mmCIF file of C-alpha atoms in Angstrom:
data_model
loop_
_atom_site.group_PDB
_atom_site.id
_atom_site.type_symbol
_atom_site.label_atom_id
_atom_site.label_comp_id
_atom_site.label_asym_id
_atom_site.label_seq_id
_atom_site.Cartn_x
_atom_site.Cartn_y
_atom_site.Cartn_z
ATOM 1 C CA UNK A 245 182.900 90.293 120.562
ATOM 2 C CA UNK A 246 186.298 89.036 119.420
ATOM 3 C CA UNK A 247 186.287 86.273 116.788
ATOM 4 C CA UNK A 248 189.190 84.146 115.535
ATOM 5 C CA UNK A 249 189.111 82.750 111.981
ATOM 6 C CA UNK A 250 191.261 79.607 111.759
ATOM 7 C CA UNK A 251 190.629 78.707 108.099
ATOM 8 C CA UNK A 252 190.373 80.656 104.879
ATOM 9 C CA UNK A 253 186.771 81.174 103.788
ATOM 10 C CA UNK A 254 184.843 83.558 101.582
ATOM 11 C CA UNK A 255 185.746 87.171 102.498
ATOM 12 C CA UNK A 256 182.079 88.050 103.023
ATOM 13 C CA UNK A 257 182.377 86.619 106.544
ATOM 14 C CA UNK A 258 184.936 89.218 107.528
ATOM 15 C CA UNK A 259 183.281 91.989 105.549
ATOM 16 C CA UNK A 260 179.775 91.488 106.910
ATOM 17 C CA UNK A 261 180.644 90.758 110.537
ATOM 18 C CA UNK A 262 183.191 93.566 110.712
ATOM 19 C CA UNK A 263 180.508 95.827 109.285
ATOM 20 C CA UNK A 264 178.300 94.874 112.218
ATOM 21 C CA UNK A 265 180.953 95.890 114.703
ATOM 22 C CA UNK A 266 182.551 92.528 115.517
ATOM 23 C CA UNK A 267 186.339 92.271 115.818
ATOM 24 C CA UNK A 268 187.695 89.529 113.544
ATOM 25 C CA UNK A 269 191.264 88.234 113.496
ATOM 26 C CA UNK A 270 192.704 85.722 111.019
ATOM 27 C CA UNK A 271 195.206 82.977 111.806
ATOM 28 C CA UNK A 272 195.567 80.398 109.058
ATOM 29 C CA UNK A 273 199.018 79.084 109.967
ATOM 30 C CA UNK A 274 199.349 78.559 113.739
ATOM 31 C CA UNK A 275 199.461 75.003 115.027
ATOM 32 C CA UNK A 276 197.021 73.530 117.514
ATOM 33 C CA UNK A 277 199.399 74.228 120.408
ATOM 34 C CA UNK A 278 200.045 77.788 119.260
ATOM 35 C CA UNK A 279 196.327 78.525 119.075
ATOM 36 C CA UNK A 280 195.835 77.081 122.575
ATOM 37 C CA UNK A 281 198.128 79.735 124.029
ATOM 38 C CA UNK A 282 195.856 82.570 122.936
ATOM 39 C CA UNK A 283 192.373 81.079 122.519
ATOM 40 C CA UNK A 284 191.222 82.255 125.990
ATOM 41 C CA UNK A 285 191.043 85.826 124.689
ATOM 42 C CA UNK A 286 188.417 85.058 122.021
ATOM 43 C CA UNK A 287 184.630 84.916 122.262
ATOM 44 C CA UNK A 288 184.162 82.802 119.147
ATOM 45 C CA UNK A 289 185.931 80.866 116.409
ATOM 46 C CA UNK A 290 185.071 80.179 112.762
ATOM 47 C CA UNK A 291 186.649 77.035 111.327
ATOM 48 C CA UNK A 292 186.565 74.431 108.583
ATOM 49 C CA UNK A 293 188.667 71.371 109.437
ATOM 50 C CA UNK A 294 192.298 72.426 109.941
ATOM 51 C CA UNK A 295 192.381 72.276 113.735
ATOM 52 C CA UNK A 296 190.453 69.806 115.934
ATOM 53 C CA UNK A 297 188.294 71.447 118.568
ATOM 54 C CA UNK A 298 188.573 68.784 121.267
ATOM 55 C CA UNK A 299 187.924 68.833 125.007
ATOM 56 C CA UNK A 300 191.405 70.153 125.760
ATOM 57 C CA UNK A 301 190.950 73.003 123.283
ATOM 58 C CA UNK A 302 187.552 73.927 124.718
ATOM 59 C CA UNK A 303 188.887 73.876 128.288
ATOM 60 C CA UNK A 304 191.518 76.431 127.263
ATOM 61 C CA UNK A 305 188.875 78.596 125.540
ATOM 62 C CA UNK A 306 187.529 80.147 128.737
ATOM 63 C CA UNK A 307 185.461 82.861 127.053
ATOM 64 C CA UNK A 308 184.213 80.906 124.032
ATOM 65 C CA UNK A 309 180.555 81.578 123.286
ATOM 66 C CA UNK A 310 180.279 79.960 119.841
ATOM 67 C CA UNK A 311 181.997 77.674 117.345
ATOM 68 C CA UNK A 312 180.990 78.134 113.719
ATOM 69 C CA UNK A 313 181.950 75.365 111.300
ATOM 70 C CA UNK A 314 181.796 76.454 107.637
ATOM 71 C CA UNK A 315 180.423 73.188 106.243
ATOM 72 C CA UNK A 316 178.208 70.319 107.253
ATOM 73 C CA UNK A 317 180.121 67.775 109.352
ATOM 74 C CA UNK A 318 180.980 68.510 112.978
ATOM 75 C CA UNK A 319 183.262 65.508 113.587
ATOM 76 C CA UNK A 320 186.322 67.681 114.288
ATOM 77 C CA UNK A 321 184.480 69.212 117.262
ATOM 78 C CA UNK A 322 183.760 67.588 120.627
ATOM 79 C CA UNK A 323 180.102 68.482 120.244
ATOM 80 C CA UNK A 324 178.841 67.096 123.539
ATOM 81 C CA UNK A 325 181.516 68.786 125.638
ATOM 82 C CA UNK A 326 181.021 72.055 123.787
ATOM 83 C CA UNK A 327 177.290 71.951 124.450
ATOM 84 C CA UNK A 328 177.821 71.064 128.119
ATOM 85 C CA UNK A 329 180.134 74.080 128.335
ATOM 86 C CA UNK A 330 177.373 76.358 127.101
ATOM 87 C CA UNK A 331 178.938 76.970 123.694
ATOM 88 C CA UNK A 332 176.658 77.615 120.713
ATOM 89 C CA UNK A 333 177.436 75.429 117.684
ATOM 90 C CA UNK A 334 176.744 76.670 114.164
ATOM 91 C CA UNK A 335 177.181 74.834 110.847
ATOM 92 C CA UNK A 336 176.068 75.435 107.267
ATOM 93 C CA UNK A 337 174.990 72.222 105.508
ATOM 94 C CA UNK A 338 172.442 74.225 103.519
ATOM 95 C CA UNK A 339 175.297 76.024 101.795
ATOM 96 C CA UNK A 340 176.723 73.140 99.784
ATOM 97 C CA UNK A 341 173.822 70.714 99.421
ATOM 98 C CA UNK A 342 173.194 71.744 95.804
ATOM 99 C CA UNK A 343 176.868 71.354 94.979
ATOM 100 C CA UNK A 344 176.946 67.857 96.485
ATOM 101 C CA UNK A 345 173.770 66.828 94.668
ATOM 102 C CA UNK A 346 175.153 67.891 91.302
ATOM 103 C CA UNK A 347 178.440 66.125 92.034
ATOM 104 C CA UNK A 348 176.595 62.881 92.795
ATOM 105 C CA UNK A 349 174.748 63.036 89.491
ATOM 106 C CA UNK A 350 177.866 64.038 87.586
ATOM 107 C CA UNK A 351 180.002 61.194 88.905
ATOM 108 C CA UNK A 352 177.226 58.665 88.465
ATOM 109 C CA UNK A 353 176.516 59.609 84.852
ATOM 110 C CA UNK A 354 180.219 59.486 84.013
ATOM 111 C CA UNK A 355 180.532 56.083 85.679
ATOM 112 C CA UNK A 356 177.417 54.436 84.240
ATOM 113 C CA UNK A 357 177.970 55.758 80.730
ATOM 114 C CA UNK A 358 181.742 55.125 80.699
ATOM 115 C CA UNK A 359 182.274 58.725 79.598
ATOM 116 C CA UNK A 360 185.763 59.204 80.974
ATOM 117 C CA UNK A 361 186.919 55.821 79.694
ATOM 118 C CA UNK A 362 185.544 56.463 76.207
ATOM 119 C CA UNK A 363 187.012 59.974 76.150
ATOM 120 C CA UNK A 364 190.452 58.697 77.140
ATOM 121 C CA UNK A 365 190.303 56.000 74.468
ATOM 122 C CA UNK A 366 189.290 58.426 71.726
ATOM 123 C CA UNK A 367 192.106 60.787 72.711
ATOM 124 C CA UNK A 368 194.472 57.890 72.140
ATOM 125 C CA UNK A 369 193.008 56.978 68.755
ATOM 126 C CA UNK A 370 190.855 54.103 70.047
ATOM 127 C CA UNK A 371 187.259 53.998 68.761
ATOM 128 C CA UNK A 372 185.165 51.434 70.671
ATOM 129 C CA UNK A 373 181.381 51.531 70.574
ATOM 130 C CA UNK A 374 180.085 48.153 71.736
ATOM 131 C CA UNK A 375 182.575 48.034 74.617
ATOM 132 C CA UNK A 376 181.368 51.427 75.822
ATOM 133 C CA UNK A 377 177.627 50.799 75.987
ATOM 134 C CA UNK A 378 176.173 52.782 78.873
ATOM 135 C CA UNK A 379 173.690 51.845 81.565
ATOM 136 C CA UNK A 380 170.649 54.134 81.940
ATOM 137 C CA UNK A 381 169.332 55.618 85.152
ATOM 138 C CA UNK A 382 165.779 55.460 83.791
ATOM 139 C CA UNK A 383 163.715 52.805 85.534
ATOM 140 C CA UNK A 384 166.186 52.109 88.326
ATOM 141 C CA UNK A 385 165.635 52.362 92.068
ATOM 142 C CA UNK A 386 167.933 54.872 93.711
ATOM 143 C CA UNK A 387 168.586 54.246 97.415
ATOM 144 C CA UNK A 388 169.763 56.990 99.744
ATOM 145 C CA UNK A 389 171.003 56.499 103.297
ATOM 146 C CA UNK A 390 170.648 59.750 105.222
ATOM 147 C CA UNK A 391 167.874 62.147 104.203
ATOM 148 C CA UNK A 392 169.117 65.455 105.537
ATOM 149 C CA UNK A 393 170.144 68.451 103.478
ATOM 150 C CA UNK A 394 172.361 66.449 101.110
ATOM 151 C CA UNK A 395 170.108 63.430 100.674
ATOM 152 C CA UNK A 396 167.060 65.574 99.966
ATOM 153 C CA UNK A 397 168.963 67.666 97.432
ATOM 154 C CA UNK A 398 170.057 64.520 95.585
ATOM 155 C CA UNK A 399 166.499 63.197 95.516
ATOM 156 C CA UNK A 400 165.271 66.511 94.137
ATOM 157 C CA UNK A 401 167.860 66.459 91.342
ATOM 158 C CA UNK A 402 166.804 62.935 90.414
ATOM 159 C CA UNK A 403 163.156 63.905 89.902
ATOM 160 C CA UNK A 404 163.621 64.330 86.160
ATOM 161 C CA UNK A 405 165.530 61.097 85.562
ATOM 162 C CA UNK A 406 162.665 58.627 85.791
ATOM 163 C CA UNK A 407 164.051 56.785 88.796
ATOM 164 C CA UNK A 408 162.286 55.568 91.923
ATOM 165 C CA UNK A 409 163.903 57.198 94.953
ATOM 166 C CA UNK A 410 163.774 55.431 98.307
ATOM 167 C CA UNK A 411 165.702 56.334 101.434
ATOM 168 C CA UNK A 412 166.527 55.164 104.928
ATOM 169 C CA UNK A 413 166.956 57.539 107.867
ATOM 170 C CA UNK A 414 166.845 57.072 111.640
ATOM 171 C CA UNK A 415 164.475 60.046 111.900
ATOM 172 C CA UNK A 416 160.884 58.965 111.050
ATOM 173 C CA UNK A 417 158.296 60.517 108.735
ATOM 174 C CA UNK A 418 160.609 62.242 106.249
ATOM 175 C CA UNK A 419 158.942 61.136 102.999
ATOM 176 C CA UNK A 420 158.274 63.935 100.526
ATOM 177 C CA UNK A 421 157.460 64.418 96.851
ATOM 178 C CA UNK A 422 160.987 63.375 95.853
ATOM 179 C CA UNK A 423 161.616 60.273 97.973
ATOM 180 C CA UNK A 424 159.871 57.549 99.976
ATOM 181 C CA UNK A 425 161.167 56.463 103.364
ATOM 182 C CA UNK A 426 161.646 52.705 103.780
ATOM 183 C CA UNK A 427 163.301 50.317 106.196
ATOM 184 C CA UNK A 428 166.968 49.518 105.719
ATOM 185 C CA UNK A 429 165.982 45.981 104.774
ATOM 186 C CA UNK A 430 163.663 47.246 102.028
ATOM 187 C CA UNK A 431 166.356 49.563 100.698
ATOM 188 C CA UNK A 432 168.823 46.683 100.566
ATOM 189 C CA UNK A 433 166.262 44.564 98.742
ATOM 190 C CA UNK A 434 165.243 47.104 96.086
ATOM 191 C CA UNK A 435 168.110 49.514 95.388
ATOM 192 C CA UNK A 436 170.040 49.425 92.098
ATOM 193 C CA UNK A 437 172.131 52.404 93.222
ATOM 194 C CA UNK A 438 173.203 53.377 96.740
ATOM 195 C CA UNK A 439 174.285 56.880 97.773
ATOM 196 C CA UNK A 440 175.536 57.788 101.257
ATOM 197 C CA UNK A 441 174.724 61.099 102.970
ATOM 198 C CA UNK A 442 175.716 60.483 106.572
ATOM 199 C CA UNK A 443 177.837 62.123 109.250
ATOM 200 C CA UNK A 444 180.648 60.077 110.731
ATOM 201 C CA UNK A 445 179.706 58.738 114.163
ATOM 202 C CA UNK A 446 180.481 55.524 116.052
ATOM 203 C CA UNK A 447 177.286 54.097 114.538
ATOM 204 C CA UNK A 448 178.111 55.070 110.942
ATOM 205 C CA UNK A 449 181.827 54.230 110.989
ATOM 206 C CA UNK A 450 182.244 51.381 108.466
ATOM 207 C CA UNK A 451 178.480 51.181 107.975
ATOM 208 C CA UNK A 452 179.284 49.922 104.480
ATOM 209 C CA UNK A 453 181.222 46.717 105.024
ATOM 210 C CA UNK A 454 181.158 43.140 103.804
ATOM 211 C CA UNK A 455 178.072 42.308 105.876
ATOM 212 C CA UNK A 456 176.095 45.284 104.584
ATOM 213 C CA UNK A 457 177.098 44.625 100.987
ATOM 214 C CA UNK A 458 176.126 40.955 101.242
ATOM 215 C CA UNK A 459 172.596 42.007 102.228
ATOM 216 C CA UNK A 460 172.098 44.025 99.029
ATOM 217 C CA UNK A 461 169.830 41.841 96.892
ATOM 218 C CA UNK A 462 171.012 43.250 93.564
ATOM 219 C CA UNK A 463 174.374 44.042 92.070
ATOM 220 C CA UNK A 464 174.529 47.817 92.498
ATOM 221 C CA UNK A 465 176.332 51.076 91.851
ATOM 222 C CA UNK A 466 177.737 52.865 94.891
ATOM 223 C CA UNK A 467 178.277 56.595 95.495
ATOM 224 C CA UNK A 468 179.924 58.179 98.527
ATOM 225 C CA UNK A 469 180.130 61.940 98.988
ATOM 226 C CA UNK A 470 179.730 61.759 102.779
ATOM 227 C CA UNK A 471 182.769 60.636 104.787
ATOM 228 C CA UNK A 472 185.483 58.186 103.785
ATOM 229 C CA UNK A 473 185.333 56.260 107.033
ATOM 230 C CA UNK A 474 181.670 55.418 106.430
ATOM 231 C CA UNK A 475 183.098 52.722 104.142
ATOM 232 C CA UNK A 476 185.498 49.857 104.817
ATOM 233 C CA UNK A 477 187.575 50.192 101.672
ATOM 234 C CA UNK A 478 188.963 46.659 101.675
ATOM 235 C CA UNK A 479 185.408 45.254 101.630
ATOM 236 C CA UNK A 480 184.383 47.736 98.932
ATOM 237 C CA UNK A 481 187.257 46.585 96.727
ATOM 238 C CA UNK A 482 186.328 42.929 97.254
ATOM 239 C CA UNK A 483 182.782 43.703 96.131
ATOM 240 C CA UNK A 484 183.978 45.553 93.028
ATOM 241 C CA UNK A 485 186.287 42.673 92.126
ATOM 242 C CA UNK A 486 183.456 40.168 92.512
ATOM 243 C CA UNK A 487 180.997 42.278 90.504
ATOM 244 C CA UNK A 488 178.605 42.750 93.426
ATOM 245 C CA UNK A 489 179.357 46.463 93.181
ATOM 246 C CA UNK A 490 179.069 47.332 89.485
ATOM 247 C CA UNK A 491 180.901 50.618 89.916
ATOM 248 C CA UNK A 492 181.883 53.048 92.654
ATOM 249 C CA UNK A 493 181.945 56.864 92.556
ATOM 250 C CA UNK A 494 183.940 58.115 95.542
ATOM 251 C CA UNK A 495 184.485 61.749 96.465
ATOM 252 C CA UNK A 496 185.789 60.797 99.916
ATOM 253 C CA UNK A 497 188.257 58.146 101.025
ATOM 254 C CA UNK A 498 188.932 56.277 104.230
ATOM 255 C CA UNK A 499 192.562 57.370 103.986
ATOM 256 C CA UNK A 500 191.971 61.136 104.076
ATOM 257 C CA UNK A 501 193.587 63.288 106.727
ATOM 258 C CA UNK A 502 191.177 64.760 109.279
ATOM 259 C CA UNK A 503 191.614 68.124 107.536
ATOM 260 C CA UNK A 504 190.576 66.501 104.201
ATOM 261 C CA UNK A 505 193.612 68.130 102.562
ATOM 262 C CA UNK A 506 195.411 64.959 101.489
ATOM 263 C CA UNK A 507 195.661 61.179 101.805
ATOM 264 C CA UNK A 508 197.501 59.766 104.812
ATOM 265 C CA UNK A 509 198.517 56.407 103.379
ATOM 266 C CA UNK A 510 198.748 54.438 100.180
ATOM 267 C CA UNK A 511 197.966 50.736 99.937
ATOM 268 C CA UNK A 512 196.837 47.986 97.572
ATOM 269 C CA UNK A 513 193.141 48.805 97.913
ATOM 270 C CA UNK A 514 193.673 52.458 97.035
ATOM 271 C CA UNK A 515 195.916 51.486 94.136
ATOM 272 C CA UNK A 516 193.195 49.159 92.828
ATOM 273 C CA UNK A 517 190.611 51.951 92.938
ATOM 274 C CA UNK A 518 192.970 54.306 91.134
ATOM 275 C CA UNK A 519 193.554 51.815 88.334
ATOM 276 C CA UNK A 520 190.073 50.278 88.024
ATOM 277 C CA UNK A 521 187.681 51.192 85.215
ATOM 278 C CA UNK A 522 184.897 50.536 87.708
ATOM 279 C CA UNK A 523 185.814 53.397 90.035
ATOM 280 C CA UNK A 524 185.840 57.183 89.823
ATOM 281 C CA UNK A 525 187.638 59.162 92.527
ATOM 282 C CA UNK A 526 187.586 62.897 93.219
ATOM 283 C CA UNK A 527 189.470 64.787 95.996
ATOM 284 C CA UNK A 528 186.616 65.649 98.402
ATOM 285 C CA UNK A 529 185.231 68.383 96.148
ATOM 286 C CA UNK A 530 181.547 67.439 96.112
ATOM 287 C CA UNK A 531 180.621 70.527 98.099
ATOM 288 C CA UNK A 532 183.393 72.636 96.625
ATOM 289 C CA UNK A 533 181.982 74.915 93.933
ATOM 290 C CA UNK A 534 182.353 78.639 93.325
ATOM 291 C CA UNK A 535 178.761 79.118 94.433
ATOM 292 C CA UNK A 536 178.947 76.894 97.510
ATOM 293 C CA UNK A 537 181.959 78.783 98.890
ATOM 294 C CA UNK A 538 179.849 81.909 99.043
ATOM 295 C CA UNK A 539 176.659 80.184 100.207
ATOM 296 C CA UNK A 540 178.442 78.295 103.012
ATOM 297 C CA UNK A 541 179.844 81.565 104.330
ATOM 298 C CA UNK A 542 176.565 83.453 104.005
ATOM 299 C CA UNK A 543 174.659 80.785 105.930
ATOM 300 C CA UNK A 544 177.208 81.043 108.760
ATOM 301 C CA UNK A 545 176.882 84.841 108.881
ATOM 302 C CA UNK A 546 173.077 84.731 108.812
ATOM 303 C CA UNK A 547 172.867 82.106 111.567
ATOM 304 C CA UNK A 548 175.428 83.921 113.675
ATOM 305 C CA UNK A 549 173.657 87.254 113.414
ATOM 306 C CA UNK A 550 170.341 85.644 114.343
ATOM 307 C CA UNK A 551 171.894 84.452 117.629
ATOM 308 C CA UNK A 552 174.298 87.246 118.490
ATOM 309 C CA UNK A 553 174.126 91.005 118.241
ATOM 310 C CA UNK A 554 176.594 93.652 119.321
ATOM 311 C CA UNK A 555 175.446 95.612 122.326
#
């Protein structure tokens, strides 16, 4: 079986699969059109987000038996067409769930306790105590939308913080020892903090907009480590300005390129977030730790080997 690697990943993928007799080739620079010219000769591809695997790509990939996405989201793949073409899809959300969960807690603690602001002030010789009073997690209700690998990992991390964890998910009967499933209306009524853990789909695009925010009964903190386009940024900024959103911790932005490697545009809303003391932004690194790089790759290898074996 001949496999094309289109993105750089942990070397264990190449080492372990080559050791099992698979032929792996790397191409981290060719454009979409350049890959199209040769993709028919490969049985499988391993990707992150650099190149979109759309219907046109799949139609050119005559021998493709699998697509492995090192990560959680599959939005850069035409999933339905791939499935209808008999192509096996593999992803590895288990690999970076712990990394995402820790990032959520890290950003939230920095935001609620004004740690970065206070640190910056002290570095500049400013010593303010009253102005930098923090806000405790203890006793608050933490709302999660999306209770898959990431949402569950966040709930688990919160178990020692003395918070009540509730979540909404379209799949029923997911309550466990770390979180209680509720209706969306109940979550909007009770949550002091809201954290998103959703894929991007037509249904979840701009799920957080002015209408959603207006239905939140309390002023709340907001965390997004899912996808930037889950949130309508202009409405988010309005809510921060008004005080409805007490603070926002954003690891993803609406303005990211599809490859997540940079921001496509700059505008007044982004500039506000960059300058506001009520917002913390990181460059889509929630699932990007030393450990997760290895775990993401190992999950892909393990799943692949469970489905395919060299004859």
